[in-house]
Amino acid sequence: MIAIMVGIGKQYYDRRVTLERRARELVELEELGVLFDHRDGVVVGLHFPHNVPKPRHFQMATEFGEIEKLSAATGGSFSDSDATKLLANPKLKELRIPGHPGVTDQSLKTIGKLNSLELLELTKTSISDQGLVELAHLSKLRLLQLTGTAITSQGMEHLRPLQSLQMLSIDHTNVDDSGLATIAELRGLGFISLSNTKVRGGGLAALAKLPKLQGLDLSGCSLVDGSGLAELKQISSLTLFDSRIPPGLLSHLQAMDNLRDVNLHGSAVDEEQLVELGNASLLKILILGKTRASEVAMRELRAKLPHARIEGEPRDP
């Protein structure tokens, strides 16, 4: 009986000590200016909105041992040496380190060992095509953001093993049409953002192999060939914000059977292009912004698409 009572007393003491330690940890995080997520008193996420993680932060993360989310504000000094400390958090699911030029391909050697990762944001870091090979073992990765990096279409070859990917953002990179065939092998993709890339449209038809693809962003692209769009029967949302759109390209939208939402804001479509859009009878939302078309042409478009919500302005009188 005495042994049982001692055991119960020890369990109670251990639990109290644990709760007190966790309370101190939360207070210390607040004092360090760190935002955090916690579940049942256990810290599971660290967010650094105004500063970069410092050695003490990583030490604390190691002590917690249950960090699932880590994000550092854009413009900090997170570096390769910091990345090595991430291995102390095997449960890490989300890692966001945008705008940290000190993150290079060397960092990816460490990040590639975080097998629990589901979300990885490396926007405006100093990674290259060669470093992407280190991500091959991230079998659970669902979202990958490589915007504003030095990657090219050649680097897409290293993403082939990432068959769990659902969202891929490679805006403001040197990826061109030659990389789309490789991207099309990532069969789980539901959204691809290619804004301000070298894509001109010749390779778009390859994306027809993606059965789950719902959204495609080609904002800021200087498109030349739109024939491949007609093959993308599965897409429901197409963004061409501030894109250069040649005559005839929009005529291919009528062949996109599931297309419901098109954003052409900033693309300054003209009257002939409004006629092309008028044949896309299944559209529900059409955002035009300021156009180069007359008010009469705008009224005619609305008459052709009575079931669509059209947001746009005619050219100045």
XYZ file of C-alpha atoms in Angstrom:
317
model
C 0.000 0.000 0.000
C 2.828 2.364 0.912
C 4.543 1.594 -2.402
C 1.334 2.410 -4.303
C 0.921 5.700 -2.460
C 4.540 6.617 -3.175
C 4.008 5.842 -6.871
C 0.880 7.989 -7.045
C 2.643 10.797 -5.211
C 5.557 10.689 -7.640
C 3.222 10.800 -10.648
C 1.442 13.817 -9.172
C 4.755 15.532 -8.461
C 6.095 14.836 -11.974
C 2.904 16.162 -13.540
C 3.031 19.327 -11.425
C 6.686 19.917 -12.299
C 5.922 19.417 -15.989
C 3.039 21.897 -15.913
C 5.143 24.443 -14.047
C 7.990 24.050 -16.543
C 5.638 24.524 -19.473
C 4.172 27.635 -17.873
C 7.671 29.083 -17.483
C 8.439 28.254 -21.115
C 5.375 30.134 -22.337
C 6.295 33.182 -20.275
C 9.864 33.084 -21.548
C 8.680 32.904 -25.151
C 6.511 35.954 -24.605
C 9.443 37.835 -23.074
C 11.574 36.981 -26.112
C 8.923 38.422 -28.440
C 8.138 35.057 -29.981
C 4.616 34.151 -31.032
C 3.659 30.558 -30.419
C 0.951 27.961 -30.882
C 0.285 25.530 -28.089
C -1.890 22.488 -27.639
C -2.784 21.306 -24.135
C -0.030 23.499 -22.744
C 2.585 22.061 -25.103
C 4.245 24.473 -27.546
C 3.869 23.111 -31.080
C 4.592 26.200 -33.168
C 7.096 29.063 -33.046
C 6.693 32.234 -35.116
C 9.257 35.026 -35.264
C 7.441 38.062 -36.712
C 10.129 40.665 -36.060
C 13.350 38.807 -35.585
C 15.321 35.763 -36.603
C 15.570 32.755 -34.303
C 18.533 33.063 -31.976
C 20.486 30.244 -30.295
C 18.274 30.441 -27.212
C 15.175 30.009 -29.357
C 16.577 26.860 -30.929
C 17.620 25.572 -27.531
C 14.069 26.055 -26.302
C 12.676 24.365 -29.381
C 14.957 21.420 -28.705
C 13.795 21.274 -25.095
C 10.153 21.276 -26.158
C 10.792 18.476 -28.635
C 7.310 18.784 -30.095
C 7.619 21.731 -32.473
C 5.428 21.188 -35.535
C 5.552 24.701 -37.029
C 8.418 27.154 -37.375
C 8.328 30.435 -39.278
C 10.773 33.336 -39.422
C 9.854 36.806 -40.683
C 10.978 37.917 -44.130
C 14.255 39.770 -44.289
C 16.044 38.075 -41.421
C 19.418 36.388 -41.152
C 18.401 32.747 -40.878
C 21.360 30.854 -42.337
C 22.796 27.434 -43.101
C 24.166 27.101 -39.567
C 20.690 27.728 -38.157
C 19.232 25.090 -40.442
C 21.388 22.377 -38.868
C 19.595 22.945 -35.562
C 16.254 22.049 -37.124
C 17.086 18.343 -36.854
C 16.268 18.540 -33.144
C 12.606 18.847 -34.161
C 11.690 15.561 -35.876
C 7.966 16.379 -35.700
C 8.329 19.577 -37.731
C 5.527 19.738 -40.312
C 5.654 23.362 -41.457
C 8.780 25.410 -42.129
C 8.546 28.968 -43.454
C 11.792 30.906 -43.918
C 11.067 33.403 -46.733
C 13.407 36.255 -47.545
C 16.507 34.826 -45.879
C 19.386 34.976 -48.417
C 21.627 33.107 -45.994
C 19.645 29.957 -46.758
C 21.520 28.111 -49.524
C 21.703 24.618 -50.988
C 23.640 23.645 -47.873
C 20.497 24.278 -45.812
C 18.547 21.926 -48.045
C 20.812 19.051 -47.002
C 19.400 19.452 -43.505
C 15.843 20.318 -44.493
C 15.729 17.237 -46.703
C 16.083 15.083 -43.582
C 12.950 16.491 -41.925
C 10.758 13.638 -43.080
C 7.604 14.937 -41.387
C 7.522 18.159 -43.416
C 4.226 18.876 -45.162
C 4.771 22.566 -45.959
C 8.008 24.251 -47.004
C 8.399 27.911 -47.965
C 11.764 29.038 -49.317
C 10.733 32.249 -51.089
C 13.632 34.583 -51.961
C 16.327 32.350 -50.550
C 19.641 31.523 -52.255
C 18.856 27.971 -53.301
C 19.479 26.611 -56.803
C 18.543 23.682 -59.017
C 21.330 21.553 -57.557
C 19.978 21.888 -54.036
C 16.503 20.638 -54.908
C 17.791 17.075 -55.148
C 18.046 17.100 -51.338
C 14.239 17.327 -51.046
C 13.631 13.986 -52.747
C 12.848 12.145 -49.491
C 10.154 14.539 -48.273
C 7.397 12.105 -49.154
C 4.767 13.916 -47.062
C 5.326 17.360 -48.585
C 2.036 18.886 -49.753
C 2.974 22.533 -50.362
C 6.249 23.822 -51.779
C 6.959 27.501 -52.388
C 10.126 28.410 -54.288
C 9.137 31.893 -55.451
C 11.919 34.337 -56.277
C 14.737 31.793 -56.273
C 17.327 30.971 -58.946
C 15.702 27.697 -59.978
C 15.070 26.791 -63.624
C 13.234 24.101 -65.549
C 16.187 21.768 -65.007
C 15.538 21.851 -61.287
C 12.021 20.513 -61.799
C 13.578 17.127 -62.533
C 14.560 16.845 -58.868
C 10.949 17.282 -57.740
C 9.717 14.098 -59.440
C 9.722 12.016 -56.207
C 7.410 14.499 -54.433
C 4.210 12.728 -55.395
C 2.275 14.069 -52.394
C 2.573 17.676 -53.591
C -0.754 19.459 -53.909
C 0.436 23.054 -54.345
C 3.539 24.320 -56.144
C 4.528 27.992 -56.339
C 7.496 28.876 -58.538
C 6.666 32.507 -59.310
C 9.410 34.916 -60.379
C 11.793 32.137 -61.412
C 13.433 31.146 -64.710
C 11.185 28.130 -65.191
C 9.909 27.999 -68.783
C 7.689 25.763 -70.901
C 10.292 22.994 -70.996
C 9.759 22.379 -67.288
C 6.001 21.871 -67.514
C 6.241 18.282 -68.750
C 8.158 17.347 -65.601
C 5.732 19.233 -63.364
C 2.938 17.269 -65.037
C 4.347 14.096 -63.467
C 3.392 15.344 -59.995
C -0.080 13.858 -60.326
C -1.421 15.110 -56.992
C -1.094 18.798 -57.858
C -4.259 20.831 -57.424
C -2.775 24.309 -57.834
C 0.257 25.636 -59.718
C 1.479 29.222 -59.626
C 3.746 30.201 -62.512
C 3.369 33.972 -62.357
C 6.168 36.083 -63.817
C 8.059 33.070 -65.130
C 9.466 32.427 -68.616
C 6.409 30.382 -69.579
C 5.090 31.467 -72.973
C 2.352 28.867 -73.361
C 3.828 26.275 -75.680
C 4.085 23.656 -72.942
C 0.752 24.188 -71.198
C -0.911 21.175 -72.816
C 1.314 18.886 -70.721
C -0.620 19.940 -67.617
C -3.667 18.110 -68.959
C -2.124 15.006 -67.355
C -2.867 16.399 -63.888
C -6.349 15.069 -63.016
C -6.624 17.037 -59.758
C -5.467 20.401 -61.109
C -8.067 23.048 -60.292
C -6.157 26.336 -60.339
C -3.453 27.796 -62.587
C -1.817 31.203 -62.156
C -0.025 32.699 -65.166
C -0.035 36.288 -63.945
C 2.612 38.529 -65.437
C 3.576 36.042 -68.141
C 4.155 37.199 -71.723
C 2.066 34.538 -73.376
C 2.457 33.725 -77.061
C 0.664 30.414 -77.567
C -2.621 29.692 -75.798
C -3.640 26.572 -77.677
C -2.568 24.385 -74.767
C -5.215 25.972 -72.560
C -7.902 24.213 -74.576
C -6.508 20.886 -73.336
C -6.922 21.814 -69.678
C -10.480 20.538 -69.295
C -10.111 20.010 -65.546
C -9.211 23.551 -64.475
C -11.864 25.668 -62.763
C -9.812 28.811 -62.006
C -7.389 30.658 -64.300
C -5.485 33.798 -63.310
C -3.948 36.009 -65.996
C -3.471 39.110 -63.862
C -1.289 41.710 -65.585
C -0.384 39.251 -68.344
C 0.477 39.998 -71.951
C -2.262 38.320 -73.962
C -2.060 38.171 -77.772
C -5.120 38.214 -80.052
C -6.863 34.855 -80.271
C -5.527 33.410 -77.026
C -8.746 33.888 -75.069
C -10.728 32.023 -77.717
C -9.307 28.797 -76.290
C -11.107 29.316 -72.981
C -14.413 28.121 -74.413
C -12.941 24.617 -74.703
C -12.101 24.487 -70.980
C -15.170 22.579 -69.833
C -14.842 23.228 -66.093
C -13.562 26.796 -66.197
C -15.682 29.021 -63.962
C -13.370 31.770 -62.692
C -11.060 33.952 -64.806
C -9.032 36.939 -63.609
C -7.720 39.259 -66.338
C -7.254 42.349 -64.189
C -4.393 44.490 -65.446
C -4.232 42.750 -68.821
C -6.128 45.553 -70.600
C -8.182 43.365 -72.927
C -9.681 45.002 -76.015
C -13.017 44.645 -77.806
C -11.934 41.715 -79.962
C -10.841 39.847 -76.863
C -14.203 40.529 -75.223
C -15.806 38.791 -78.192
C -13.531 35.791 -77.551
C -14.569 35.735 -73.904
C -18.232 35.884 -74.852
C -17.994 32.314 -76.126
C -16.916 30.975 -72.711
C -20.537 30.472 -71.733
C -19.879 28.532 -68.511
C -18.023 31.326 -66.742
C -19.380 32.390 -63.354
C -16.798 35.020 -62.398
C -14.889 37.238 -64.829
C -12.609 39.963 -63.487
C -11.444 42.375 -66.174
C -10.417 45.550 -64.388
C -9.742 48.468 -66.710
C -10.187 47.417 -70.336
C -9.513 48.945 -73.741
C -13.073 48.194 -74.816
C -16.025 50.516 -75.247
C -19.004 50.657 -72.942
C -21.128 49.167 -75.711
C -18.779 46.182 -75.998
C -18.961 45.668 -72.249
C -22.752 45.615 -72.353
C -22.685 43.092 -75.186
C -20.394 40.844 -73.160
C -22.733 40.947 -70.183
C -25.620 40.027 -72.461
C -23.692 37.001 -73.756
C -22.760 35.875 -70.246
C -25.927 36.576 -68.243
C -25.023 34.134 -65.476
C -21.525 35.501 -64.884
C -20.475 38.153 -62.409
C -18.387 40.512 -64.505
C -16.169 43.127 -62.888
C -14.670 45.585 -65.343
C -14.601 49.104 -66.682
C -14.728 50.359 -70.275
C -11.982 52.557 -71.649
C -12.160 56.249 -70.950
C -14.404 58.132 -73.405
